[in-house]
């Protein structure tokens, strides 16, 4: 199974994306958060999504499903979804939290996800939406995927885990965990009300291990980083490796 990080930024973009890095990925000039599973399943589709797919040379027609974590514009963009749907040879399924305000888009089937309910996407793919600690008006959810028996929890834009989400992860033995890391290795940032910092991640990991959500074999990645709130990518890698956490970057491809 392949996980391709297409974008790993919080809403804090370098102007160099329009010039120096217009046609390439860069570890410090990050684009809006987005990931692609097995070339077919897209998690989030924000305003840089089409650029990211173009740079990664992904054929839009091969994307069958989009899982939306919430309705902020850096994670959900109608024009990007429309272009992917237009290129698709089949109806594009877009999965969102139930209750969200949706609009008609040609060749799109909206799939409304009740919290904590597991849905079958394809024969070997299942998805569950778990509540996220983020602005409730944008219908946030974390995405739990079971792909070919591998469990992936994509938890961006949300601070800590809410009580019922924490309990839903008990003994999950996740293979792959992607954590929000908007803020850097410091304290006192007001954003921690709905985003993680590096000190928060340090506190979370031992509890998640004790709870059985993750094990020593779980690959843990930090993503959704705001460059202005972090040191360089290389320095952040050095900081987080002491905690057993990897740092995602745009264009990173991993095999599980």
mmCIF file of N, CA and C in Angstrom, residues 56-148:
data_model
loop_
_atom_site.group_PDB
_atom_site.id
_atom_site.type_symbol
_atom_site.label_atom_id
_atom_site.label_comp_id
_atom_site.label_asym_id
_atom_site.label_seq_id
_atom_site.Cartn_x
_atom_site.Cartn_y
_atom_site.Cartn_z
ATOM 1 N N UNK A 56 2.965 15.793 -9.021
ATOM 2 C CA UNK A 56 3.198 14.367 -8.757
ATOM 3 C C UNK A 56 2.871 13.495 -9.964
ATOM 4 N N UNK A 57 2.392 14.112 -11.026
ATOM 5 C CA UNK A 57 2.048 13.404 -12.272
ATOM 6 C C UNK A 57 1.000 12.315 -12.032
ATOM 7 N N UNK A 58 -0.036 12.688 -11.268
ATOM 8 C CA UNK A 58 -1.149 11.795 -10.989
ATOM 9 C C UNK A 58 -2.263 12.047 -12.002
ATOM 10 N N UNK A 59 -2.723 10.997 -12.625
ATOM 11 C CA UNK A 59 -3.845 11.091 -13.555
ATOM 12 C C UNK A 59 -5.131 11.279 -12.745
ATOM 13 N N UNK A 60 -5.825 12.400 -12.952
ATOM 14 C CA UNK A 60 -7.039 12.681 -12.184
ATOM 15 C C UNK A 60 -8.089 11.592 -12.355
ATOM 16 N N UNK A 61 -8.101 10.963 -13.505
ATOM 17 C CA UNK A 61 -9.120 9.962 -13.808
ATOM 18 C C UNK A 61 -9.028 8.737 -12.903
ATOM 19 N N UNK A 62 -7.859 8.504 -12.288
ATOM 20 C CA UNK A 62 -7.707 7.308 -11.461
ATOM 21 C C UNK A 62 -8.238 7.505 -10.043
ATOM 22 N N UNK A 63 -8.578 8.743 -9.672
ATOM 23 C CA UNK A 63 -9.093 9.017 -8.326
ATOM 24 C C UNK A 63 -10.573 8.657 -8.277
ATOM 25 N N UNK A 64 -10.936 7.798 -7.337
ATOM 26 C CA UNK A 64 -12.316 7.325 -7.229
ATOM 27 C C UNK A 64 -13.059 7.891 -6.031
ATOM 28 N N UNK A 65 -12.295 8.280 -4.993
ATOM 29 C CA UNK A 65 -12.920 8.734 -3.750
ATOM 30 C C UNK A 65 -12.121 9.866 -3.130
ATOM 31 N N UNK A 66 -12.845 10.806 -2.513
ATOM 32 C CA UNK A 66 -12.212 11.872 -1.741
ATOM 33 C C UNK A 66 -12.824 11.857 -0.343
ATOM 34 N N UNK A 67 -11.973 11.796 0.673
ATOM 35 C CA UNK A 67 -12.419 11.850 2.061
ATOM 36 C C UNK A 67 -12.094 13.246 2.607
ATOM 37 N N UNK A 68 -13.114 13.971 3.007
ATOM 38 C CA UNK A 68 -12.937 15.357 3.448
ATOM 39 C C UNK A 68 -12.918 15.413 4.975
ATOM 40 N N UNK A 69 -11.836 15.967 5.529
ATOM 41 C CA UNK A 69 -11.739 16.072 6.986
ATOM 42 C C UNK A 69 -12.582 17.213 7.538
ATOM 43 N N UNK A 70 -12.690 18.291 6.769
ATOM 44 C CA UNK A 70 -13.549 19.407 7.188
ATOM 45 C C UNK A 70 -13.617 20.422 6.059
ATOM 46 N N UNK A 71 -14.439 21.455 6.267
ATOM 47 C CA UNK A 71 -14.785 22.346 5.172
ATOM 48 C C UNK A 71 -14.042 23.688 5.195
ATOM 49 N N UNK A 72 -12.859 23.737 5.758
ATOM 50 C CA UNK A 72 -12.010 24.906 5.565
ATOM 51 C C UNK A 72 -11.386 24.828 4.173
ATOM 52 N N UNK A 73 -11.151 25.981 3.570
ATOM 53 C CA UNK A 73 -10.775 26.018 2.152
ATOM 54 C C UNK A 73 -9.441 25.358 1.844
ATOM 55 N N UNK A 74 -8.561 25.216 2.834
ATOM 56 C CA UNK A 74 -7.296 24.532 2.558
ATOM 57 C C UNK A 74 -7.436 23.007 2.603
ATOM 58 N N UNK A 75 -8.663 22.535 2.878
ATOM 59 C CA UNK A 75 -8.931 21.100 2.871
ATOM 60 C C UNK A 75 -10.087 20.726 1.937
ATOM 61 N N UNK A 76 -10.848 21.725 1.550
ATOM 62 C CA UNK A 76 -12.022 21.475 0.711
ATOM 63 C C UNK A 76 -12.176 22.634 -0.265
ATOM 64 N N UNK A 77 -12.110 22.305 -1.567
ATOM 65 C CA UNK A 77 -12.225 23.326 -2.604
ATOM 66 C C UNK A 77 -13.123 22.787 -3.711
ATOM 67 N N UNK A 78 -14.222 23.479 -3.954
ATOM 68 C CA UNK A 78 -15.219 23.012 -4.909
ATOM 69 C C UNK A 78 -14.639 22.882 -6.305
ATOM 70 N N UNK A 79 -13.819 23.852 -6.734
ATOM 71 C CA UNK A 79 -13.266 23.816 -8.076
ATOM 72 C C UNK A 79 -12.348 22.608 -8.263
ATOM 73 N N UNK A 80 -11.545 22.301 -7.263
ATOM 74 C CA UNK A 80 -10.661 21.128 -7.351
ATOM 75 C C UNK A 80 -11.481 19.842 -7.464
ATOM 76 N N UNK A 81 -12.520 19.727 -6.642
ATOM 77 C CA UNK A 81 -13.370 18.546 -6.705
ATOM 78 C C UNK A 81 -14.043 18.454 -8.064
ATOM 79 N N UNK A 82 -14.506 19.577 -8.578
ATOM 80 C CA UNK A 82 -15.175 19.597 -9.885
ATOM 81 C C UNK A 82 -14.261 19.118 -11.000
ATOM 82 N N UNK A 83 -12.999 19.555 -10.959
ATOM 83 C CA UNK A 83 -12.054 19.162 -12.007
ATOM 84 C C UNK A 83 -11.722 17.676 -11.931
ATOM 85 N N UNK A 84 -11.596 17.151 -10.744
ATOM 86 C CA UNK A 84 -11.335 15.720 -10.594
ATOM 87 C C UNK A 84 -12.542 14.917 -11.065
ATOM 88 N N UNK A 85 -13.736 15.367 -10.682
ATOM 89 C CA UNK A 85 -14.959 14.682 -11.105
ATOM 90 C C UNK A 85 -15.118 14.718 -12.619
ATOM 91 N N UNK A 86 -14.764 15.826 -13.216
ATOM 92 C CA UNK A 86 -14.870 15.977 -14.667
ATOM 93 C C UNK A 86 -13.966 14.993 -15.394
ATOM 94 N N UNK A 87 -12.805 14.723 -14.816
ATOM 95 C CA UNK A 87 -11.842 13.821 -15.450
ATOM 96 C C UNK A 87 -12.177 12.356 -15.212
ATOM 97 N N UNK A 88 -13.012 12.079 -14.221
ATOM 98 C CA UNK A 88 -13.276 10.697 -13.837
ATOM 99 C C UNK A 88 -14.172 9.986 -14.844
ATOM 100 N N UNK A 89 -13.876 8.718 -15.058
ATOM 101 C CA UNK A 89 -14.685 7.900 -15.955
ATOM 102 C C UNK A 89 -15.879 7.292 -15.232
ATOM 103 N N UNK A 90 -15.927 7.442 -13.931
ATOM 104 C CA UNK A 90 -17.037 6.963 -13.121
ATOM 105 C C UNK A 90 -17.442 8.063 -12.161
ATOM 106 N N UNK A 91 -18.540 7.885 -11.484
ATOM 107 C CA UNK A 91 -18.981 8.894 -10.530
ATOM 108 C C UNK A 91 -17.982 8.993 -9.372
ATOM 109 N N UNK A 92 -17.519 10.201 -9.099
ATOM 110 C CA UNK A 92 -16.580 10.440 -8.001
ATOM 111 C C UNK A 92 -17.349 10.473 -6.689
ATOM 112 N N UNK A 93 -16.904 9.681 -5.734
ATOM 113 C CA UNK A 93 -17.542 9.676 -4.414
ATOM 114 C C UNK A 93 -16.776 10.616 -3.483
ATOM 115 N N UNK A 94 -17.513 11.506 -2.839
ATOM 116 C CA UNK A 94 -16.914 12.449 -1.892
ATOM 117 C C UNK A 94 -17.540 12.209 -0.525
ATOM 118 N N UNK A 95 -16.706 11.812 0.423
ATOM 119 C CA UNK A 95 -17.155 11.410 1.758
ATOM 120 C C UNK A 95 -16.991 12.578 2.731
ATOM 121 N N UNK A 96 -18.092 12.973 3.373
ATOM 122 C CA UNK A 96 -18.076 14.096 4.310
ATOM 123 C C UNK A 96 -18.882 13.718 5.555
ATOM 124 N N UNK A 97 -18.676 14.446 6.594
ATOM 125 C CA UNK A 97 -19.432 14.200 7.821
ATOM 126 C C UNK A 97 -20.900 14.533 7.620
ATOM 127 N N UNK A 98 -21.772 13.683 8.106
ATOM 128 C CA UNK A 98 -23.211 13.904 7.990
ATOM 129 C C UNK A 98 -23.606 15.233 8.633
ATOM 130 N N UNK A 99 -24.498 15.952 7.964
ATOM 131 C CA UNK A 99 -24.943 17.253 8.455
ATOM 132 C C UNK A 99 -24.297 18.420 7.748
ATOM 133 N N UNK A 100 -23.199 18.137 7.047
ATOM 134 C CA UNK A 100 -22.494 19.203 6.326
ATOM 135 C C UNK A 100 -23.352 19.730 5.178
ATOM 136 N N UNK A 101 -23.181 21.007 4.893
ATOM 137 C CA UNK A 101 -23.900 21.618 3.781
ATOM 138 C C UNK A 101 -23.180 21.291 2.480
ATOM 139 N N UNK A 102 -23.839 20.579 1.604
ATOM 140 C CA UNK A 102 -23.227 20.175 0.346
ATOM 141 C C UNK A 102 -23.959 20.810 -0.821
ATOM 142 N N UNK A 103 -23.268 20.912 -1.939
ATOM 143 C CA UNK A 103 -23.862 21.496 -3.135
ATOM 144 C C UNK A 103 -23.745 20.500 -4.284
ATOM 145 N N UNK A 104 -24.608 20.642 -5.251
ATOM 146 C CA UNK A 104 -24.581 19.729 -6.393
ATOM 147 C C UNK A 104 -23.354 20.005 -7.251
ATOM 148 N N UNK A 105 -22.592 18.970 -7.544
ATOM 149 C CA UNK A 105 -21.443 19.042 -8.437
ATOM 150 C C UNK A 105 -21.595 17.922 -9.454
ATOM 151 N N UNK A 106 -21.452 18.235 -10.701
ATOM 152 C CA UNK A 106 -21.618 17.242 -11.757
ATOM 153 C C UNK A 106 -20.680 16.058 -11.566
ATOM 154 N N UNK A 107 -21.236 14.852 -11.688
ATOM 155 C CA UNK A 107 -20.491 13.600 -11.601
ATOM 156 C C UNK A 107 -19.943 13.325 -10.206
ATOM 157 N N UNK A 108 -20.575 13.887 -9.182
ATOM 158 C CA UNK A 108 -20.170 13.656 -7.789
ATOM 159 C C UNK A 108 -21.322 13.029 -7.015
ATOM 160 N N UNK A 109 -21.002 11.966 -6.292
ATOM 161 C CA UNK A 109 -21.946 11.356 -5.357
ATOM 162 C C UNK A 109 -21.468 11.662 -3.936
ATOM 163 N N UNK A 110 -22.286 12.358 -3.183
ATOM 164 C CA UNK A 110 -21.922 12.700 -1.816
ATOM 165 C C UNK A 110 -22.244 11.529 -0.896
ATOM 166 N N UNK A 111 -21.290 11.155 -0.064
ATOM 167 C CA UNK A 111 -21.457 10.074 0.892
ATOM 168 C C UNK A 111 -21.383 10.682 2.290
ATOM 169 N N UNK A 112 -22.501 10.663 3.008
ATOM 170 C CA UNK A 112 -22.590 11.289 4.324
ATOM 171 C C UNK A 112 -22.249 10.273 5.405
ATOM 172 N N UNK A 113 -21.276 10.609 6.239
ATOM 173 C CA UNK A 113 -20.740 9.682 7.221
ATOM 174 C C UNK A 113 -21.227 10.014 8.625
ATOM 175 N N UNK A 114 -21.935 9.090 9.222
ATOM 176 C CA UNK A 114 -22.287 9.233 10.621
ATOM 177 C C UNK A 114 -21.081 8.956 11.491
ATOM 178 N N UNK A 115 -20.977 9.631 12.612
ATOM 179 C CA UNK A 115 -19.781 9.497 13.445
ATOM 180 C C UNK A 115 -19.632 8.071 13.972
ATOM 181 N N UNK A 116 -18.427 7.556 13.846
ATOM 182 C CA UNK A 116 -18.104 6.253 14.388
ATOM 183 C C UNK A 116 -18.646 5.068 13.625
ATOM 184 N N UNK A 117 -19.257 5.310 12.466
ATOM 185 C CA UNK A 117 -19.827 4.224 11.664
ATOM 186 C C UNK A 117 -18.839 3.822 10.574
ATOM 187 N N UNK A 118 -18.585 2.540 10.451
ATOM 188 C CA UNK A 118 -17.663 2.047 9.423
ATOM 189 C C UNK A 118 -18.412 1.818 8.113
ATOM 190 N N UNK A 119 -17.849 2.348 7.028
ATOM 191 C CA UNK A 119 -18.459 2.207 5.706
ATOM 192 C C UNK A 119 -17.506 1.439 4.785
ATOM 193 N N UNK A 120 -18.100 0.632 3.925
ATOM 194 C CA UNK A 120 -17.313 -0.078 2.926
ATOM 195 C C UNK A 120 -17.157 0.798 1.694
ATOM 196 N N UNK A 121 -15.918 1.073 1.330
ATOM 197 C CA UNK A 121 -15.613 1.892 0.161
ATOM 198 C C UNK A 121 -15.432 0.995 -1.058
ATOM 199 N N UNK A 122 -14.575 0.009 -0.929
ATOM 200 C CA UNK A 122 -14.342 -1.014 -1.938
ATOM 201 C C UNK A 122 -14.152 -2.337 -1.207
ATOM 202 N N UNK A 123 -13.889 -3.390 -1.953
ATOM 203 C CA UNK A 123 -13.809 -4.719 -1.348
ATOM 204 C C UNK A 123 -12.824 -4.774 -0.187
ATOM 205 N N UNK A 124 -11.671 -4.136 -0.330
ATOM 206 C CA UNK A 124 -10.646 -4.199 0.709
ATOM 207 C C UNK A 124 -10.389 -2.850 1.368
ATOM 208 N N UNK A 125 -11.367 -1.940 1.276
ATOM 209 C CA UNK A 125 -11.194 -0.601 1.841
ATOM 210 C C UNK A 125 -12.431 -0.217 2.651
ATOM 211 N N UNK A 126 -12.190 0.168 3.911
ATOM 212 C CA UNK A 126 -13.271 0.637 4.780
ATOM 213 C C UNK A 126 -12.854 1.970 5.409
ATOM 214 N N UNK A 127 -13.848 2.795 5.709
ATOM 215 C CA UNK A 127 -13.560 4.112 6.277
ATOM 216 C C UNK A 127 -14.517 4.402 7.428
ATOM 217 N N UNK A 128 -13.978 5.074 8.448
ATOM 218 C CA UNK A 128 -14.767 5.517 9.590
ATOM 219 C C UNK A 128 -14.397 6.960 9.887
ATOM 220 N N UNK A 129 -15.389 7.790 10.139
ATOM 221 C CA UNK A 129 -15.141 9.169 10.541
ATOM 222 C C UNK A 129 -15.270 9.313 12.047
ATOM 223 N N UNK A 130 -14.238 9.847 12.694
ATOM 224 C CA UNK A 130 -14.264 10.074 14.136
ATOM 225 C C UNK A 130 -14.165 11.566 14.414
ATOM 226 N N UNK A 131 -14.882 12.029 15.408
ATOM 227 C CA UNK A 131 -14.968 13.456 15.673
ATOM 228 C C UNK A 131 -13.605 14.060 16.008
ATOM 229 N N UNK A 132 -13.401 15.290 15.529
ATOM 230 C CA UNK A 132 -12.148 16.011 15.737
ATOM 231 C C UNK A 132 -12.391 17.270 16.551
ATOM 232 N N UNK A 133 -11.409 17.657 17.350
ATOM 233 C CA UNK A 133 -11.494 18.866 18.166
ATOM 234 C C UNK A 133 -11.069 20.061 17.322
ATOM 235 N N UNK A 134 -11.986 20.514 16.488
ATOM 236 C CA UNK A 134 -11.749 21.625 15.580
ATOM 237 C C UNK A 134 -13.059 22.399 15.463
ATOM 238 N N UNK A 135 -13.025 23.532 14.805
ATOM 239 C CA UNK A 135 -14.206 24.379 14.662
ATOM 240 C C UNK A 135 -15.417 23.575 14.197
ATOM 241 N N UNK A 136 -16.422 23.467 15.055
ATOM 242 C CA UNK A 136 -17.562 22.599 14.773
ATOM 243 C C UNK A 136 -18.367 23.053 13.559
ATOM 244 N N UNK A 137 -18.296 24.319 13.212
ATOM 245 C CA UNK A 137 -19.081 24.837 12.091
ATOM 246 C C UNK A 137 -18.624 24.294 10.740
ATOM 247 N N UNK A 138 -17.429 23.683 10.691
ATOM 248 C CA UNK A 138 -16.917 23.145 9.426
ATOM 249 C C UNK A 138 -16.980 21.613 9.398
ATOM 250 N N UNK A 139 -17.750 21.031 10.328
ATOM 251 C CA UNK A 139 -18.019 19.596 10.355
ATOM 252 C C UNK A 139 -16.742 18.757 10.304
ATOM 253 N N UNK A 140 -15.891 18.928 11.319
ATOM 254 C CA UNK A 140 -14.599 18.221 11.305
ATOM 255 C C UNK A 140 -14.722 16.740 11.636
ATOM 256 N N UNK A 141 -13.862 15.961 11.038
ATOM 257 C CA UNK A 141 -13.747 14.552 11.382
ATOM 258 C C UNK A 141 -12.330 14.081 11.064
ATOM 259 N N UNK A 142 -11.851 13.149 11.876
ATOM 260 C CA UNK A 142 -10.620 12.453 11.549
ATOM 261 C C UNK A 142 -10.987 11.214 10.741
ATOM 262 N N UNK A 143 -10.077 10.784 9.879
ATOM 263 C CA UNK A 143 -10.361 9.693 8.961
ATOM 264 C C UNK A 143 -9.597 8.433 9.374
ATOM 265 N N UNK A 144 -10.344 7.379 9.678
ATOM 266 C CA UNK A 144 -9.766 6.071 9.981
ATOM 267 C C UNK A 144 -10.007 5.160 8.790
ATOM 268 N N UNK A 145 -8.937 4.724 8.158
ATOM 269 C CA UNK A 145 -9.018 3.874 6.976
ATOM 270 C C UNK A 145 -8.447 2.487 7.260
ATOM 271 N N UNK A 146 -9.118 1.476 6.741
ATOM 272 C CA UNK A 146 -8.600 0.116 6.742
ATOM 273 C C UNK A 146 -8.426 -0.262 5.281
ATOM 274 N N UNK A 147 -7.177 -0.327 4.833
ATOM 275 C CA UNK A 147 -6.861 -0.607 3.432
ATOM 276 C C UNK A 147 -6.019 -1.871 3.367
ATOM 277 N N UNK A 148 -6.583 -2.906 2.778
ATOM 278 C CA UNK A 148 -5.864 -4.186 2.652
ATOM 279 C C UNK A 148 -5.359 -4.677 4.002
#
